[in-house]
Tab-separated table of C-alpha atoms in Angstrom:
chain	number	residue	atom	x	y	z
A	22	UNK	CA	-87.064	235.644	83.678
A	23	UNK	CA	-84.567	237.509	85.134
A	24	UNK	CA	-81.178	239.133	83.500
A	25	UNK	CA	-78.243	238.645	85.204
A	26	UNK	CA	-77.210	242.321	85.895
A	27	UNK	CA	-74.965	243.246	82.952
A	28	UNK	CA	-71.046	244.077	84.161
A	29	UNK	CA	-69.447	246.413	82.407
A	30	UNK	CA	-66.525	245.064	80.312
A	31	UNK	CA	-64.047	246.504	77.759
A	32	UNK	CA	-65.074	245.908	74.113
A	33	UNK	CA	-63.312	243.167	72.680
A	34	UNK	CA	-62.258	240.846	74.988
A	35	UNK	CA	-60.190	238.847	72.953
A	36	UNK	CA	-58.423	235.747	73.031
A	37	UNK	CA	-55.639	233.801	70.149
A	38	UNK	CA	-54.176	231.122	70.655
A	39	UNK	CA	-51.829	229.287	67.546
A	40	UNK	CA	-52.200	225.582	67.394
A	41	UNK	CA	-50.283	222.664	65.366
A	42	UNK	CA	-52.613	221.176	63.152
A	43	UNK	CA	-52.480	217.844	64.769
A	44	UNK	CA	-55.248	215.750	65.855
A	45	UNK	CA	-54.210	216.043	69.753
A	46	UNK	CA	-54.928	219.534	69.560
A	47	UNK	CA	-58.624	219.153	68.985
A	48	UNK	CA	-59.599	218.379	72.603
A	49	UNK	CA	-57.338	221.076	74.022
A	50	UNK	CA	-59.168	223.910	71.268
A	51	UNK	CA	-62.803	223.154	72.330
A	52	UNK	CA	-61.620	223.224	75.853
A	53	UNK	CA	-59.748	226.461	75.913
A	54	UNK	CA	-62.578	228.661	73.868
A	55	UNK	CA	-65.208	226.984	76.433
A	56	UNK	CA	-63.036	227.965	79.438
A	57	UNK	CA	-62.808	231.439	77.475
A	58	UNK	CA	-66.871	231.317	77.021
A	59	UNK	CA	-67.099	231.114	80.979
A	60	UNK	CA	-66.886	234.620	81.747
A	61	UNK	CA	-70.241	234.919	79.661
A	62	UNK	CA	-71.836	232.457	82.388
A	63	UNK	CA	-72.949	230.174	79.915
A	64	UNK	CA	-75.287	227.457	80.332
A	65	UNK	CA	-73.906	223.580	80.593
A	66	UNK	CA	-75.837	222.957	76.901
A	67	UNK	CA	-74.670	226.639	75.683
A	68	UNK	CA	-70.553	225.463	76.417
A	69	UNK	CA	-71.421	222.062	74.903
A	70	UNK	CA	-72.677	223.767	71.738
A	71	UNK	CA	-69.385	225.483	71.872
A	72	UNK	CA	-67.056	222.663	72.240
A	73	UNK	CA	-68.873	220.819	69.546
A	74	UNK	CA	-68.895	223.612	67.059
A	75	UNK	CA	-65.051	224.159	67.724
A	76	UNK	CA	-64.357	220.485	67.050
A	77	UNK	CA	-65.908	220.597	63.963
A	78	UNK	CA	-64.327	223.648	62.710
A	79	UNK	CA	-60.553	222.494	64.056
A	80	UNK	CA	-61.099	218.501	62.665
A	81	UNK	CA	-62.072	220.577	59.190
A	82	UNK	CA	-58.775	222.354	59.382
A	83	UNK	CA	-56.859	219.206	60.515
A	84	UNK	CA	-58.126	216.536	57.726
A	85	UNK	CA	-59.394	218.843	55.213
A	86	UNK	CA	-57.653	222.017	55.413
A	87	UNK	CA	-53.784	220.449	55.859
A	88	UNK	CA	-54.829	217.168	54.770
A	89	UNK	CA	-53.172	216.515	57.540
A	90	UNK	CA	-50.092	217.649	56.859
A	91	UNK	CA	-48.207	220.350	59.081
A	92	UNK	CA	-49.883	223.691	59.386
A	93	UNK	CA	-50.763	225.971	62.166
A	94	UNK	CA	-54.101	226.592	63.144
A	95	UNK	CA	-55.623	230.188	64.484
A	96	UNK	CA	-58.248	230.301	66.857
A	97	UNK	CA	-59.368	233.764	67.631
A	98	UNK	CA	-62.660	234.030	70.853
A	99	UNK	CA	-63.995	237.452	71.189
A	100	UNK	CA	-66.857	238.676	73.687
A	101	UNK	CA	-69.090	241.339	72.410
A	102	UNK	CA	-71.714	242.344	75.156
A	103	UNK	CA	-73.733	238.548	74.795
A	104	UNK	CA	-72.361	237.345	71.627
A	105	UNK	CA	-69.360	235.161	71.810
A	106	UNK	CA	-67.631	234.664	68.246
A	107	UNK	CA	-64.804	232.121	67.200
A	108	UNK	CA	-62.462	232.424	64.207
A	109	UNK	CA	-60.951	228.793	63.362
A	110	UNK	CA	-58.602	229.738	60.584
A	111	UNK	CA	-55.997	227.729	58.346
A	112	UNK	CA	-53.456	227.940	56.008
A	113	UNK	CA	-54.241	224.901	54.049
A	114	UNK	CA	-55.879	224.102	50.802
A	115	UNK	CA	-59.004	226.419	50.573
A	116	UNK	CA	-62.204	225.300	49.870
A	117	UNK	CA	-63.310	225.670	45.903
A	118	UNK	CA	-67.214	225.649	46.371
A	119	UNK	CA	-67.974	226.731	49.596
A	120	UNK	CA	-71.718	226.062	49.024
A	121	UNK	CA	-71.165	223.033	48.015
A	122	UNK	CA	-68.660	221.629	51.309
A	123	UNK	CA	-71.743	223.509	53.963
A	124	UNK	CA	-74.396	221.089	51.876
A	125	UNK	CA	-75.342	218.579	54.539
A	126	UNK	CA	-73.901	215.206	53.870
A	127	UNK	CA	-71.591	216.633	51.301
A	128	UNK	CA	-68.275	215.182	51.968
A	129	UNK	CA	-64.935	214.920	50.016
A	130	UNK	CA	-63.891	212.297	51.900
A	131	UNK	CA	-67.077	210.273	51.829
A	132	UNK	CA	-65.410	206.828	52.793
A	133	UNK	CA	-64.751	208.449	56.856
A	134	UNK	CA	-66.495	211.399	57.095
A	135	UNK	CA	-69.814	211.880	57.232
A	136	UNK	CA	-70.195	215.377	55.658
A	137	UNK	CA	-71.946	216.856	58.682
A	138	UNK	CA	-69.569	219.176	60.046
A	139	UNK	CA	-70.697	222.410	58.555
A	140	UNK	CA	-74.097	221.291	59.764
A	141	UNK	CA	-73.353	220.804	63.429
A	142	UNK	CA	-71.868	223.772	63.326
A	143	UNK	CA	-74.985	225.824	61.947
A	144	UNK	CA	-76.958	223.363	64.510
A	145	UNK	CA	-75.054	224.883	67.924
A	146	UNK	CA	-74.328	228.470	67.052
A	147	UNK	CA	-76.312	231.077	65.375
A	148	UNK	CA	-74.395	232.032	62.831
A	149	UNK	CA	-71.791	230.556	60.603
A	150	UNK	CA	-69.376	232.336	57.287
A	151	UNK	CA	-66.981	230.708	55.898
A	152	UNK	CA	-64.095	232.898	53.817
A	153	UNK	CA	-62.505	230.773	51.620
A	154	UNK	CA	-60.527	230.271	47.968
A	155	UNK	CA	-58.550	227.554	46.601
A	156	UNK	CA	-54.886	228.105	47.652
A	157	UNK	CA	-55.825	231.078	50.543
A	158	UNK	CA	-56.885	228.728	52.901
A	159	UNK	CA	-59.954	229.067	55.303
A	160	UNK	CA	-61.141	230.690	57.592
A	161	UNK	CA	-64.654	230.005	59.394
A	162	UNK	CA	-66.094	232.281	61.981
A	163	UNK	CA	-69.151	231.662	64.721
A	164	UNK	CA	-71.128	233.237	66.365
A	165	UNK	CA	-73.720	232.851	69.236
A	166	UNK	CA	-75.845	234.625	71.461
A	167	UNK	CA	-74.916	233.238	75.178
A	168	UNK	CA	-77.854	233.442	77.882
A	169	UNK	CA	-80.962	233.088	75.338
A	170	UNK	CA	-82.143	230.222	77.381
A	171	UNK	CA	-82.267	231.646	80.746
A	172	UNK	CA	-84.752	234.623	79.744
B	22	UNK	CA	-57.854	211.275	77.946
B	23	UNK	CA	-57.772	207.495	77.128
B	24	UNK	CA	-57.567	207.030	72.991
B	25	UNK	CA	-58.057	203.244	73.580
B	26	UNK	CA	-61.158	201.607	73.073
B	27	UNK	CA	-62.419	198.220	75.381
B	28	UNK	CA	-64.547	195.712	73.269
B	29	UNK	CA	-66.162	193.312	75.549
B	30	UNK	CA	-67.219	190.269	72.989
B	31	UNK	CA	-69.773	187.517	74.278
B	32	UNK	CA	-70.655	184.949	71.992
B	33	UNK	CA	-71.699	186.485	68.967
B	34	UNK	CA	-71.869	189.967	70.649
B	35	UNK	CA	-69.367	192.375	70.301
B	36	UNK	CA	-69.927	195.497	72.647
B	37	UNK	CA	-68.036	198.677	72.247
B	38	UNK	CA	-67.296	200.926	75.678
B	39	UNK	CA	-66.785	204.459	74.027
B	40	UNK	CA	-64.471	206.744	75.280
B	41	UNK	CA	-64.703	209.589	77.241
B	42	UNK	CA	-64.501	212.559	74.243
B	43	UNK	CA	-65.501	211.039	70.897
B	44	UNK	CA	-64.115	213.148	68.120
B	45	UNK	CA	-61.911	212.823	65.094
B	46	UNK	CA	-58.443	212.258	67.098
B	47	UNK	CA	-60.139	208.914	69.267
B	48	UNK	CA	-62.021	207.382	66.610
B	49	UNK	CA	-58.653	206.940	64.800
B	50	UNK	CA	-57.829	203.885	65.883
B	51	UNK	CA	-61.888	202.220	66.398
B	52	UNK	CA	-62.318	201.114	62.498
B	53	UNK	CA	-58.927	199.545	62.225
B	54	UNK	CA	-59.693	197.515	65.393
B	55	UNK	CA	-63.176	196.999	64.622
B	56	UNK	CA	-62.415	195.722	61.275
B	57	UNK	CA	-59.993	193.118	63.086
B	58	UNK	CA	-62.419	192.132	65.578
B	59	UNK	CA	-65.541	191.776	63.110
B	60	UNK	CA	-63.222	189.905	60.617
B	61	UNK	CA	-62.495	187.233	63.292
B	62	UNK	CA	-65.353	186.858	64.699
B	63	UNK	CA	-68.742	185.978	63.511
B	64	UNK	CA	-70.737	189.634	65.172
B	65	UNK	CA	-74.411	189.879	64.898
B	66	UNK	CA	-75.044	192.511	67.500
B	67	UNK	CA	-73.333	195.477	67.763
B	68	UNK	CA	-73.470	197.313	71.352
B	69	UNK	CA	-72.228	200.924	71.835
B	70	UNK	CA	-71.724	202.257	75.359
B	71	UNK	CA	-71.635	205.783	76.334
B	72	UNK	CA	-72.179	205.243	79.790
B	73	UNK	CA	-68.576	207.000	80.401
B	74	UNK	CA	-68.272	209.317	77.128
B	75	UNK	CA	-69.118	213.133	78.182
B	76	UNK	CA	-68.178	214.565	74.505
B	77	UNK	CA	-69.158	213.869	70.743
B	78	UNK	CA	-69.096	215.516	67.569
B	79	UNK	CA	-69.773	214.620	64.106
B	80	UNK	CA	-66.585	211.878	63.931
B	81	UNK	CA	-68.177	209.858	66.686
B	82	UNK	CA	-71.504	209.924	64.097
B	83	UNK	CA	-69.211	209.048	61.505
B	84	UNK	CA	-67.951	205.534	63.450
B	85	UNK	CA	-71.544	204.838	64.323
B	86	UNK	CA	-72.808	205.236	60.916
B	87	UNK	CA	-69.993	202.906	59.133
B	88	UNK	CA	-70.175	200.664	61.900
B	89	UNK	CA	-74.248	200.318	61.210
B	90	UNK	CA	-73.456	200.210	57.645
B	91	UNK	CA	-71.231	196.750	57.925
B	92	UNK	CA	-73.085	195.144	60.139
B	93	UNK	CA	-76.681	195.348	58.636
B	94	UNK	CA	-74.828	194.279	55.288
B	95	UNK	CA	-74.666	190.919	57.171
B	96	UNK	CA	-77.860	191.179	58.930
B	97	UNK	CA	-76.960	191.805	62.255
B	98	UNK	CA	-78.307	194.610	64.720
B	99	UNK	CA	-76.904	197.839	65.998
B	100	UNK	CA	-78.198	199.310	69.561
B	101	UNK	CA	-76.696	201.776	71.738
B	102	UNK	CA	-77.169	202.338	75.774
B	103	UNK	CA	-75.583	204.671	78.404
B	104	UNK	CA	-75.748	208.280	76.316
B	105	UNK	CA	-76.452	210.984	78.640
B	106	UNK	CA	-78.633	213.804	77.350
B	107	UNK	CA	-75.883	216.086	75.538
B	108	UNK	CA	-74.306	212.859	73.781
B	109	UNK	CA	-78.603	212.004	73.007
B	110	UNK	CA	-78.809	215.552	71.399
B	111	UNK	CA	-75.606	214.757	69.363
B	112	UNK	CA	-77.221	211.507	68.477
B	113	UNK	CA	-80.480	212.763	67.433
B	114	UNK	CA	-79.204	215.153	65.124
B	115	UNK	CA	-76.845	212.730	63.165
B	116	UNK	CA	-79.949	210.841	62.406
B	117	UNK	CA	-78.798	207.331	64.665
B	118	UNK	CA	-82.010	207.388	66.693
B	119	UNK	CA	-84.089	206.514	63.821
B	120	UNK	CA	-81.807	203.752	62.727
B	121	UNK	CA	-80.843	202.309	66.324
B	122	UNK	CA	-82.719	201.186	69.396
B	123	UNK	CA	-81.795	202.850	72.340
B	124	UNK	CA	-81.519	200.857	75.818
B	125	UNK	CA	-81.423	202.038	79.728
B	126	UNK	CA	-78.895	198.692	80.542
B	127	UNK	CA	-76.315	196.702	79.103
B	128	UNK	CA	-78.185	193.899	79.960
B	129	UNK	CA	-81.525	195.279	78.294
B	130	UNK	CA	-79.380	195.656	75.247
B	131	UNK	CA	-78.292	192.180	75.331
B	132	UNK	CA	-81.295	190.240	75.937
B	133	UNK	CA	-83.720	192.238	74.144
């Protein structure tokens, strides 16, 4: 039951980092925003969470977002006191009904995907918003509370 | 990180070694090759290892599922063995433990 004695940090510790939209780079994202969660001393399940959430969000931008096309993909971590929050953002083709693409087993590409990306995203973080339009592209942000499980 | 698959076949038995991180970029190539293997050969039971695979997301759900999909069509059986407790989690909540047995061995999943 015991809080790990909070160190003072600067608001906003913040890290981007501008990826190719290429299938490669989906590895190398989950990695770098776990190694960027570590400072939060994260459990092994909490950075797990993390790395699967981020893979979601990326492979979205990769298949769905470019279609896999050439794009560049932004991936903005921030630390706020416990909460960790990660911005996967695209240029690509938008999402029309965002309700309707965060439905579990909804899928546009039913034949290869199994439509469960927006839930294994809600499943390992807290909180998940999408911003989208047709045309504007997307951007999906995620938040979590790091430590719950130790207290 | 090794994209390539092994398939150990036996008979009628086709098992699958997964790789280390499952996601979208190194299940590319498994249907293709699956689709080869299970086209040559006559494959009643489907084995998937994790023994060695420390990451999974929804893609690796996504091979699992079609996988399950064409082989029940022809009546075979899908089991898995080797998932640690993270890649279990993963498993659970892409619904595969209620549609396939999960072993301790390789050899459990053979013979049983």
């Amino acid at each position: 039951m015991q809080q790990k004695e909070n160190i003072k940090r600067p608001s906003g510790e913040v890290m981007h980092l501008t990826i190719d939209s290429i299938s490669e780079n989906e590895e190398f994202a989950r990695v770098v925003v776990a190694v960027f969660a570590t400072r939060m001393n994260p459990t092994l399940e909490e950075i797990d969470d993390i790395k699967t959430a981020v893979s979601e969000a990326v492979t979205n931008a990769v298949i769905h977002g470019y279609q896999n096309r050439e794009g560049k993909i932004q991936i903005e971590a921030a630390v706020q006191e416990n909460v960790l929050s990660v911005t996967i953002s695209d240029d690509g083709v938008g999402i029309s009904d965002i309700e309707r693409a965060m439905e579990p087993m909804f899928s546009t590409l039913p034949e290869e995907r199994t439509g469960m990306g927006f839930s294994f995203m809600e499943a390992f973080m807290d909180r998940v918003e999408v911003i989208s339009a047709p045309g504007k592209g997307t951007s999906v942000t995620m938040r979590k509370k790091i430590g719950r499980e130790r207290r | 990180m090794d994209p390539s698959f092994i398939y150990e076949a036996k008979g009628q038995i086709l098992i699958i070694h997964m790789p280390k991180e499952l996601d979208h970029h190194n299940c590319r190539n498994l249907r293709y090759e699956t689709d080869l293997l299970m086209a040559e050969n006559y494959i009643s039971k489907l084995i998937f290892d994790f023994s060695c695979t420390t990451f999974m997301d929804s893609s690796g759900i996504g091979i699992l599922l079609n996988r399950y999909k064409q082989i029940k069509a022809s009546g075979g059986v899908v089991s898995f063995y080797g998932a640690s407790p993270q890649i279990q989690r993963i498993l659970r909540l892409g619904g595969m433990m209620n549609l396939m047995p999960q072993f301790e061995s390789k050899e459990e999943a053979i013979y049983r």
